[in-house]
Amino acid sequence: MITLALSKGRIFEETLPLLKAAGIEVLDNPETSRKLILATNSPDVQVVLVRASDVPTYVQYGGADLGVAGRDVLIEHGLDGMYQPLDLNIARCRMSVAVRDDFDYAAAIKQGSRIRVATKYTQIARQHFADKGVHVDLIKLYGSMELAPLTGLADAIVDLVSTGNTLKANHLIEVEKVMEISSRLVVNQAALKLKREPLRRMIDAFAAAIPA
Ligand code: AMP
Protein backbone atom coordinates (compact mmCIF):
# COMPACT_ATOMS: atom_id res chain seq x y z
CA MET A 1 0.00 0.00 0.00
CA ILE A 2 1.16 3.52 -0.83
CA THR A 3 -0.25 6.35 1.29
CA LEU A 4 -0.28 9.94 0.03
CA ALA A 5 -0.93 12.78 2.51
CA LEU A 6 -2.82 15.80 1.17
CA SER A 7 -4.62 18.76 2.72
CA LYS A 8 -8.15 19.70 1.69
CA GLY A 9 -8.76 22.62 -0.62
CA ARG A 10 -6.33 24.02 -3.14
CA ILE A 11 -3.59 21.41 -2.68
CA PHE A 12 -6.06 18.51 -2.98
CA GLU A 13 -7.75 20.01 -6.06
CA GLU A 14 -4.50 20.87 -7.82
CA THR A 15 -2.93 17.47 -7.07
CA LEU A 16 -5.80 15.58 -8.75
CA PRO A 17 -4.54 16.19 -12.31
CA LEU A 18 -1.07 14.96 -11.29
CA LEU A 19 -2.57 11.80 -9.80
CA LYS A 20 -4.58 11.31 -12.97
CA ALA A 21 -1.36 11.49 -14.98
CA ALA A 22 -0.11 8.61 -12.80
CA GLY A 23 -3.33 6.67 -13.58
CA ILE A 24 -4.78 7.31 -10.11
CA GLU A 25 -8.31 8.59 -9.48
CA VAL A 26 -9.58 9.40 -5.99
CA LEU A 27 -12.98 7.77 -5.41
CA ASP A 28 -14.33 10.08 -2.66
CA ASN A 29 -14.87 13.82 -2.68
CA PRO A 30 -13.46 15.38 0.52
CA GLU A 31 -15.89 18.30 0.28
CA THR A 32 -18.92 16.02 0.66
CA SER A 33 -17.52 12.98 2.49
CA ARG A 34 -16.28 13.02 6.09
CA LYS A 35 -13.82 10.24 5.45
CA LEU A 36 -10.18 10.93 6.25
CA ILE A 37 -8.85 7.96 4.26
CA LEU A 38 -9.88 8.10 0.62
CA ALA A 39 -9.71 5.07 -1.63
CA THR A 40 -8.53 5.34 -5.21
CA ASN A 41 -9.12 3.28 -8.36
CA SER A 42 -5.78 1.65 -7.58
CA PRO A 43 -6.15 -0.88 -4.71
CA ASP A 44 -2.53 -0.16 -3.67
CA VAL A 45 -2.89 3.61 -3.32
CA GLN A 46 -4.81 5.60 -0.68
CA VAL A 47 -5.00 9.29 0.16
CA VAL A 48 -5.09 10.57 3.75
CA LEU A 49 -6.46 14.04 4.49
CA VAL A 50 -4.54 16.00 7.12
CA ARG A 51 -4.00 19.63 8.11
CA ALA A 52 -1.57 21.34 5.72
CA SER A 53 0.96 21.87 8.51
CA ASP A 54 0.71 18.17 9.51
CA VAL A 55 1.68 16.82 6.06
CA PRO A 56 5.45 16.93 6.76
CA THR A 57 4.91 15.26 10.15
CA TYR A 58 3.05 12.34 8.52
CA VAL A 59 5.71 11.92 5.85
CA GLN A 60 8.67 12.31 8.24
CA TYR A 61 7.46 9.53 10.54
CA GLY A 62 6.10 7.26 7.81
CA GLY A 63 2.37 7.75 8.55
CA ALA A 64 2.32 8.53 4.85
CA ASP A 65 4.86 7.50 2.20
CA LEU A 66 4.59 10.78 0.40
CA GLY A 67 2.78 14.09 0.61
CA VAL A 68 2.24 17.49 -0.93
CA ALA A 69 3.00 20.58 1.12
CA GLY A 70 3.74 24.26 0.56
CA ARG A 71 7.30 25.54 0.58
CA ASP A 72 6.29 27.68 3.58
CA VAL A 73 5.14 24.65 5.59
CA LEU A 74 8.27 22.68 4.68
CA ILE A 75 10.67 25.46 5.66
CA GLU A 76 8.90 25.90 9.00
CA HIS A 77 8.89 22.12 9.68
CA GLY A 78 12.30 21.17 8.26
CA LEU A 79 13.04 18.22 5.99
CA ASP A 80 14.28 15.58 8.45
CA GLY A 81 13.62 12.06 7.15
CA MET A 82 12.26 13.29 3.82
CA TYR A 83 13.33 13.82 0.25
CA GLN A 84 11.85 16.71 -1.69
CA PRO A 85 12.16 15.45 -5.29
CA LEU A 86 9.76 17.83 -7.08
CA ASP A 87 8.48 21.38 -7.12
CA LEU A 88 4.92 20.68 -8.34
CA ASN A 89 4.34 24.34 -9.24
CA ILE A 90 0.80 24.24 -7.77
CA ALA A 91 -0.96 26.32 -5.08
CA ARG A 92 1.31 29.21 -5.99
CA CYS A 93 1.37 32.41 -3.97
CA ARG A 94 3.99 34.59 -2.29
CA MET A 95 5.14 35.27 1.25
CA SER A 96 5.19 39.01 1.90
CA VAL A 97 5.66 41.66 4.54
CA ALA A 98 2.58 43.88 4.93
CA VAL A 99 1.83 46.92 7.08
CA ARG A 100 -1.08 49.34 7.67
CA ASP A 101 -1.41 51.71 4.75
CA ASP A 102 -0.56 54.63 7.07
CA PHE A 103 2.63 53.03 8.50
CA ASP A 104 5.90 54.29 6.98
CA TYR A 105 7.80 51.00 6.77
CA ALA A 106 10.73 52.43 4.78
CA ALA A 107 11.28 55.16 7.37
CA ALA A 108 11.08 52.70 10.27
CA ILE A 109 13.67 50.46 8.61
CA LYS A 110 15.93 53.40 7.72
CA GLN A 111 15.90 54.70 11.29
CA GLY A 112 16.92 51.26 12.46
CA SER A 113 13.87 51.09 14.74
CA ARG A 114 12.93 47.77 16.23
CA ILE A 115 9.69 46.67 14.61
CA ARG A 116 7.14 44.20 15.89
CA VAL A 117 6.18 41.53 13.39
CA ALA A 118 3.31 39.09 13.83
CA THR A 119 3.39 35.86 11.85
CA LYS A 120 2.66 32.16 11.75
CA TYR A 121 5.92 31.72 9.78
CA THR A 122 8.52 32.53 12.42
CA GLN A 123 11.46 30.68 10.79
CA ILE A 124 10.94 32.37 7.43
CA ALA A 125 10.39 35.80 9.02
CA ARG A 126 13.43 35.49 11.33
CA GLN A 127 15.69 34.57 8.40
CA HIS A 128 14.30 37.31 6.16
CA PHE A 129 14.85 40.14 8.64
CA ALA A 130 18.24 38.77 9.73
CA ASP A 131 19.37 38.80 6.06
CA LYS A 132 18.25 42.43 5.78
CA GLY A 133 19.79 43.43 9.11
CA VAL A 134 16.42 44.63 10.41
CA HIS A 135 15.77 44.33 14.14
CA VAL A 136 12.45 42.64 14.85
CA ASP A 137 10.46 41.26 17.74
CA LEU A 138 8.49 38.30 16.39
CA ILE A 139 5.03 37.52 17.72
CA LYS A 140 3.74 34.05 16.87
CA LEU A 141 0.12 33.83 15.70
CA TYR A 142 -1.84 30.89 14.29
CA GLY A 143 -4.28 32.80 12.06
CA SER A 144 -5.98 36.10 11.17
CA MET A 145 -2.62 37.84 11.02
CA GLU A 146 -4.20 40.78 9.20
CA LEU A 147 -5.74 41.81 12.50
CA ALA A 148 -2.39 42.35 14.24
CA PRO A 149 -1.45 45.74 12.68
CA LEU A 150 -5.06 46.97 12.98
CA THR A 151 -5.21 46.36 16.72
CA GLY A 152 -1.71 47.62 17.53
CA LEU A 153 -0.43 44.14 18.32
CA ALA A 154 2.28 44.51 15.66
CA ASP A 155 3.70 47.00 13.14
CA ALA A 156 3.91 44.43 10.36
CA ILE A 157 2.92 40.90 9.40
CA VAL A 158 4.56 38.20 7.32
CA ASP A 159 1.85 36.21 5.54
CA LEU A 160 0.88 34.44 2.33
CA VAL A 161 -0.60 36.65 -0.38
CA SER A 162 -2.37 35.39 -3.46
CA THR A 163 -4.68 37.99 -5.05
CA GLY A 164 -3.96 40.66 -2.42
CA ASN A 165 -7.70 41.00 -1.71
CA THR A 166 -7.41 40.06 1.97
CA LEU A 167 -4.76 42.73 2.56
CA LYS A 168 -6.76 45.35 0.68
CA ALA A 169 -9.97 44.56 2.61
CA ASN A 170 -8.06 45.22 5.85
CA HIS A 171 -6.28 48.44 4.76
CA LEU A 172 -2.90 46.74 4.59
CA ILE A 173 -0.26 47.12 1.90
CA GLU A 174 2.46 44.76 0.76
CA VAL A 175 5.86 46.37 1.29
CA GLU A 176 8.29 43.50 0.62
CA LYS A 177 8.20 40.12 -1.06
CA VAL A 178 9.94 37.51 1.08
CA MET A 179 9.75 34.55 -1.34
CA GLU A 180 7.70 32.80 -4.00
CA ILE A 181 5.72 29.84 -2.68
CA SER A 182 4.54 26.70 -4.44
CA SER A 183 3.76 23.20 -3.26
CA ARG A 184 6.36 20.43 -3.27
CA LEU A 185 6.26 16.65 -3.27
CA VAL A 186 7.95 15.12 -0.23
CA VAL A 187 8.76 11.43 0.17
CA ASN A 188 9.66 9.45 3.29
CA GLN A 189 13.31 8.39 2.93
CA ALA A 190 12.83 4.85 4.22
CA ALA A 191 9.73 4.33 2.04
CA LEU A 192 11.67 5.34 -1.05
CA LYS A 193 14.07 2.47 -0.34
CA LEU A 194 11.42 -0.13 0.60
CA LYS A 195 8.84 0.76 -2.08
CA ARG A 196 11.27 2.06 -4.65
CA GLU A 197 9.58 0.89 -7.88
CA PRO A 198 5.98 2.08 -7.33
CA LEU A 199 7.12 5.34 -5.73
CA ARG A 200 9.56 6.08 -8.56
CA ARG A 201 6.80 5.44 -11.12
CA MET A 202 4.52 7.88 -9.31
CA ILE A 203 7.24 10.54 -8.97
CA ASP A 204 8.11 10.22 -12.67
CA ALA A 205 4.44 10.49 -13.72
CA PHE A 206 4.02 13.59 -11.50
CA ALA A 207 7.22 15.11 -12.93
CA ALA A 208 5.91 14.72 -16.49
CA ALA A 209 2.59 16.40 -15.61
CA ILE A 210 3.77 19.49 -13.66
CA PRO A 211 1.91 22.60 -14.88
CA ALA A 212 4.01 25.30 -16.55
P1 AMP B 1 -5.57 36.64 -1.08
O1 AMP B 1 -6.69 37.46 -0.46
O2 AMP B 1 -5.98 36.01 -2.38
O3 AMP B 1 -4.30 37.47 -1.24
O4 AMP B 1 -5.26 35.43 -0.11
C1 AMP B 1 -4.68 35.68 1.12
C2 AMP B 1 -5.19 34.73 2.18
O5 AMP B 1 -5.25 33.40 1.71
C3 AMP B 1 -4.26 34.75 3.36
O6 AMP B 1 -5.02 34.62 4.54
C4 AMP B 1 -3.37 33.54 3.14
O7 AMP B 1 -2.96 33.00 4.37
C5 AMP B 1 -4.25 32.61 2.32
N1 AMP B 1 -3.50 31.96 1.20
C6 AMP B 1 -3.29 32.48 -0.02
N2 AMP B 1 -2.60 31.64 -0.80
C7 AMP B 1 -2.38 30.54 -0.08
C8 AMP B 1 -1.75 29.28 -0.32
N3 AMP B 1 -1.18 28.97 -1.50
N4 AMP B 1 -1.72 28.37 0.69
C9 AMP B 1 -2.29 28.65 1.87
N5 AMP B 1 -2.90 29.81 2.17
C10 AMP B 1 -2.97 30.74 1.22
Tab-separated table of C-alpha atoms and ligand atoms in Angstrom:
chain	number	residue	atom	x	y	z
A	1	MET	CA	0.000	0.000	0.000
A	2	ILE	CA	1.161	3.516	-0.832
A	3	THR	CA	-0.245	6.348	1.289
A	4	LEU	CA	-0.281	9.938	0.028
A	5	ALA	CA	-0.934	12.777	2.508
A	6	LEU	CA	-2.822	15.801	1.170
A	7	SER	CA	-4.621	18.760	2.716
A	8	LYS	CA	-8.155	19.698	1.690
A	9	GLY	CA	-8.764	22.623	-0.621
A	10	ARG	CA	-6.332	24.024	-3.135
A	11	ILE	CA	-3.588	21.415	-2.675
A	12	PHE	CA	-6.061	18.508	-2.975
A	13	GLU	CA	-7.751	20.013	-6.060
A	14	GLU	CA	-4.496	20.870	-7.822
A	15	THR	CA	-2.925	17.469	-7.067
A	16	LEU	CA	-5.803	15.579	-8.747
A	17	PRO	CA	-4.540	16.185	-12.314
A	18	LEU	CA	-1.067	14.963	-11.288
A	19	LEU	CA	-2.571	11.798	-9.804
A	20	LYS	CA	-4.584	11.308	-12.968
A	21	ALA	CA	-1.362	11.485	-14.984
A	22	ALA	CA	-0.113	8.611	-12.802
A	23	GLY	CA	-3.334	6.673	-13.581
A	24	ILE	CA	-4.783	7.308	-10.105
A	25	GLU	CA	-8.306	8.594	-9.483
A	26	VAL	CA	-9.583	9.401	-5.995
A	27	LEU	CA	-12.983	7.770	-5.413
A	28	ASP	CA	-14.326	10.076	-2.661
A	29	ASN	CA	-14.871	13.817	-2.678
A	30	PRO	CA	-13.458	15.383	0.523
A	31	GLU	CA	-15.894	18.304	0.276
A	32	THR	CA	-18.925	16.015	0.658
A	33	SER	CA	-17.517	12.982	2.492
A	34	ARG	CA	-16.283	13.022	6.090
A	35	LYS	CA	-13.816	10.236	5.452
A	36	LEU	CA	-10.176	10.934	6.250
A	37	ILE	CA	-8.852	7.957	4.265
A	38	LEU	CA	-9.876	8.103	0.625
A	39	ALA	CA	-9.711	5.074	-1.631
A	40	THR	CA	-8.529	5.336	-5.214
A	41	ASN	CA	-9.116	3.276	-8.358
A	42	SER	CA	-5.780	1.649	-7.576
A	43	PRO	CA	-6.147	-0.884	-4.714
A	44	ASP	CA	-2.534	-0.163	-3.673
A	45	VAL	CA	-2.890	3.612	-3.318
A	46	GLN	CA	-4.807	5.601	-0.681
A	47	VAL	CA	-5.000	9.291	0.157
A	48	VAL	CA	-5.091	10.566	3.755
A	49	LEU	CA	-6.458	14.042	4.493
A	50	VAL	CA	-4.538	15.996	7.124
A	51	ARG	CA	-4.002	19.625	8.112
A	52	ALA	CA	-1.573	21.337	5.716
A	53	SER	CA	0.958	21.870	8.507
A	54	ASP	CA	0.707	18.166	9.507
A	55	VAL	CA	1.676	16.822	6.057
A	56	PRO	CA	5.449	16.934	6.763
A	57	THR	CA	4.914	15.255	10.145
A	58	TYR	CA	3.052	12.341	8.520
A	59	VAL	CA	5.709	11.925	5.855
A	60	GLN	CA	8.671	12.314	8.239
A	61	TYR	CA	7.463	9.535	10.541
A	62	GLY	CA	6.103	7.260	7.812
A	63	GLY	CA	2.374	7.751	8.554
A	64	ALA	CA	2.321	8.535	4.849
A	65	ASP	CA	4.863	7.504	2.203
A	66	LEU	CA	4.587	10.777	0.396
A	67	GLY	CA	2.778	14.086	0.614
A	68	VAL	CA	2.237	17.486	-0.935
A	69	ALA	CA	3.003	20.584	1.123
A	70	GLY	CA	3.742	24.256	0.561
A	71	ARG	CA	7.304	25.537	0.578
A	72	ASP	CA	6.294	27.682	3.581
A	73	VAL	CA	5.139	24.655	5.588
A	74	LEU	CA	8.271	22.678	4.675
A	75	ILE	CA	10.666	25.460	5.660
A	76	GLU	CA	8.900	25.901	9.004
A	77	HIS	CA	8.895	22.123	9.684
A	78	GLY	CA	12.299	21.172	8.259
A	79	LEU	CA	13.042	18.217	5.989
A	80	ASP	CA	14.282	15.575	8.455
A	81	GLY	CA	13.619	12.061	7.150
A	82	MET	CA	12.257	13.285	3.820
A	83	TYR	CA	13.326	13.821	0.253
A	84	GLN	CA	11.849	16.713	-1.692
A	85	PRO	CA	12.160	15.455	-5.288
A	86	LEU	CA	9.758	17.830	-7.080
A	87	ASP	CA	8.478	21.380	-7.117
A	88	LEU	CA	4.920	20.679	-8.345
A	89	ASN	CA	4.344	24.336	-9.236
A	90	ILE	CA	0.804	24.240	-7.768
A	91	ALA	CA	-0.962	26.319	-5.078
A	92	ARG	CA	1.308	29.205	-5.992
A	93	CYS	CA	1.374	32.411	-3.972
A	94	ARG	CA	3.986	34.590	-2.288
A	95	MET	CA	5.145	35.272	1.250
A	96	SER	CA	5.190	39.011	1.895
A	97	VAL	CA	5.656	41.662	4.541
A	98	ALA	CA	2.577	43.876	4.931
A	99	VAL	CA	1.826	46.919	7.078
A	100	ARG	CA	-1.083	49.337	7.669
A	101	ASP	CA	-1.413	51.707	4.746
A	102	ASP	CA	-0.556	54.631	7.071
A	103	PHE	CA	2.626	53.032	8.498
A	104	ASP	CA	5.904	54.287	6.979
A	105	TYR	CA	7.801	50.998	6.766
A	106	ALA	CA	10.727	52.432	4.775
A	107	ALA	CA	11.282	55.162	7.370
A	108	ALA	CA	11.076	52.704	10.275
A	109	ILE	CA	13.669	50.461	8.615
A	110	LYS	CA	15.929	53.395	7.718
A	111	GLN	CA	15.898	54.703	11.285
A	112	GLY	CA	16.922	51.265	12.464
A	113	SER	CA	13.873	51.085	14.742
A	114	ARG	CA	12.928	47.768	16.232
A	115	ILE	CA	9.694	46.673	14.611
A	116	ARG	CA	7.140	44.204	15.894
A	117	VAL	CA	6.185	41.533	13.386
A	118	ALA	CA	3.311	39.094	13.833
A	119	THR	CA	3.390	35.856	11.851
A	120	LYS	CA	2.664	32.159	11.751
A	121	TYR	CA	5.917	31.723	9.781
A	122	THR	CA	8.523	32.529	12.417
A	123	GLN	CA	11.463	30.676	10.793
A	124	ILE	CA	10.941	32.375	7.434
A	125	ALA	CA	10.389	35.799	9.021
A	126	ARG	CA	13.427	35.489	11.333
A	127	GLN	CA	15.691	34.570	8.402
A	128	HIS	CA	14.297	37.314	6.164
A	129	PHE	CA	14.852	40.138	8.641
A	130	ALA	CA	18.240	38.770	9.734
A	131	ASP	CA	19.368	38.798	6.064
A	132	LYS	CA	18.247	42.431	5.781
A	133	GLY	CA	19.795	43.426	9.112
A	134	VAL	CA	16.421	44.634	10.405
A	135	HIS	CA	15.768	44.326	14.144
A	136	VAL	CA	12.449	42.644	14.846
A	137	ASP	CA	10.465	41.258	17.738
A	138	LEU	CA	8.491	38.305	16.392
A	139	ILE	CA	5.035	37.516	17.717
A	140	LYS	CA	3.740	34.046	16.874
A	141	LEU	CA	0.124	33.831	15.695
A	142	TYR	CA	-1.842	30.886	14.286
A	143	GLY	CA	-4.284	32.798	12.064
A	144	SER	CA	-5.983	36.103	11.171
A	145	MET	CA	-2.624	37.839	11.020
A	146	GLU	CA	-4.203	40.783	9.197
A	147	LEU	CA	-5.744	41.814	12.498
A	148	ALA	CA	-2.389	42.355	14.242
A	149	PRO	CA	-1.448	45.737	12.682
A	150	LEU	CA	-5.061	46.967	12.977
A	151	THR	CA	-5.206	46.360	16.721
A	152	GLY	CA	-1.707	47.624	17.532
A	153	LEU	CA	-0.428	44.139	18.322
A	154	ALA	CA	2.278	44.509	15.662
A	155	ASP	CA	3.697	46.997	13.137
A	156	ALA	CA	3.913	44.428	10.363
A	157	ILE	CA	2.917	40.898	9.399
A	158	VAL	CA	4.559	38.205	7.316
A	159	ASP	CA	1.847	36.212	5.536
A	160	LEU	CA	0.875	34.442	2.334
A	161	VAL	CA	-0.596	36.646	-0.376
A	162	SER	CA	-2.375	35.393	-3.464
A	163	THR	CA	-4.680	37.994	-5.053
A	164	GLY	CA	-3.959	40.664	-2.420
A	165	ASN	CA	-7.699	41.000	-1.708
A	166	THR	CA	-7.410	40.056	1.969
A	167	LEU	CA	-4.764	42.732	2.561
A	168	LYS	CA	-6.763	45.347	0.683
A	169	ALA	CA	-9.967	44.557	2.609
A	170	ASN	CA	-8.058	45.221	5.846
A	171	HIS	CA	-6.285	48.437	4.757
A	172	LEU	CA	-2.902	46.740	4.595
A	173	ILE	CA	-0.257	47.120	1.898
A	174	GLU	CA	2.457	44.755	0.757
A	175	VAL	CA	5.865	46.368	1.291
A	176	GLU	CA	8.285	43.500	0.623
A	177	LYS	CA	8.201	40.123	-1.062
A	178	VAL	CA	9.943	37.507	1.079
A	179	MET	CA	9.750	34.545	-1.337
A	180	GLU	CA	7.698	32.795	-4.000
A	181	ILE	CA	5.717	29.836	-2.676
A	182	SER	CA	4.544	26.702	-4.441
A	183	SER	CA	3.760	23.198	-3.264
A	184	ARG	CA	6.359	20.428	-3.273
A	185	LEU	CA	6.257	16.652	-3.266
A	186	VAL	CA	7.951	15.122	-0.230
A	187	VAL	CA	8.759	11.435	0.174
A	188	ASN	CA	9.657	9.448	3.287
A	189	GLN	CA	13.311	8.394	2.931
A	190	ALA	CA	12.833	4.847	4.215
A	191	ALA	CA	9.732	4.333	2.042
A	192	LEU	CA	11.669	5.341	-1.047
A	193	LYS	CA	14.068	2.467	-0.344
A	194	LEU	CA	11.422	-0.127	0.601
A	195	LYS	CA	8.845	0.763	-2.080
A	196	ARG	CA	11.268	2.058	-4.653
A	197	GLU	CA	9.575	0.892	-7.882
A	198	PRO	CA	5.980	2.082	-7.325
A	199	LEU	CA	7.125	5.343	-5.732
A	200	ARG	CA	9.559	6.080	-8.561
A	201	ARG	CA	6.804	5.437	-11.118
A	202	MET	CA	4.517	7.877	-9.313
A	203	ILE	CA	7.237	10.536	-8.973
A	204	ASP	CA	8.112	10.216	-12.669
A	205	ALA	CA	4.443	10.489	-13.721
A	206	PHE	CA	4.018	13.593	-11.497
A	207	ALA	CA	7.216	15.109	-12.929
A	208	ALA	CA	5.914	14.725	-16.494
A	209	ALA	CA	2.590	16.404	-15.615
A	210	ILE	CA	3.770	19.485	-13.657
A	211	PRO	CA	1.915	22.595	-14.878
A	212	ALA	CA	4.008	25.299	-16.550
B	1	AMP	P1	-5.566	36.639	-1.083
B	1	AMP	O1	-6.690	37.455	-0.461
B	1	AMP	O2	-5.980	36.007	-2.385
B	1	AMP	O3	-4.296	37.467	-1.235
B	1	AMP	O4	-5.261	35.432	-0.114
B	1	AMP	C1	-4.679	35.678	1.121
B	1	AMP	C2	-5.192	34.733	2.176
B	1	AMP	O5	-5.249	33.398	1.711
B	1	AMP	C3	-4.259	34.745	3.359
B	1	AMP	O6	-5.015	34.623	4.542
B	1	AMP	C4	-3.366	33.542	3.137
B	1	AMP	O7	-2.960	33.002	4.372
B	1	AMP	C5	-4.245	32.606	2.316
B	1	AMP	N1	-3.497	31.963	1.201
B	1	AMP	C6	-3.288	32.481	-0.016
B	1	AMP	N2	-2.598	31.638	-0.805
B	1	AMP	C7	-2.384	30.536	-0.077
B	1	AMP	C8	-1.751	29.275	-0.320
B	1	AMP	N3	-1.178	28.965	-1.502
B	1	AMP	N4	-1.716	28.370	0.694
B	1	AMP	C9	-2.295	28.654	1.871
B	1	AMP	N5	-2.902	29.815	2.170
B	1	AMP	C10	-2.967	30.745	1.218
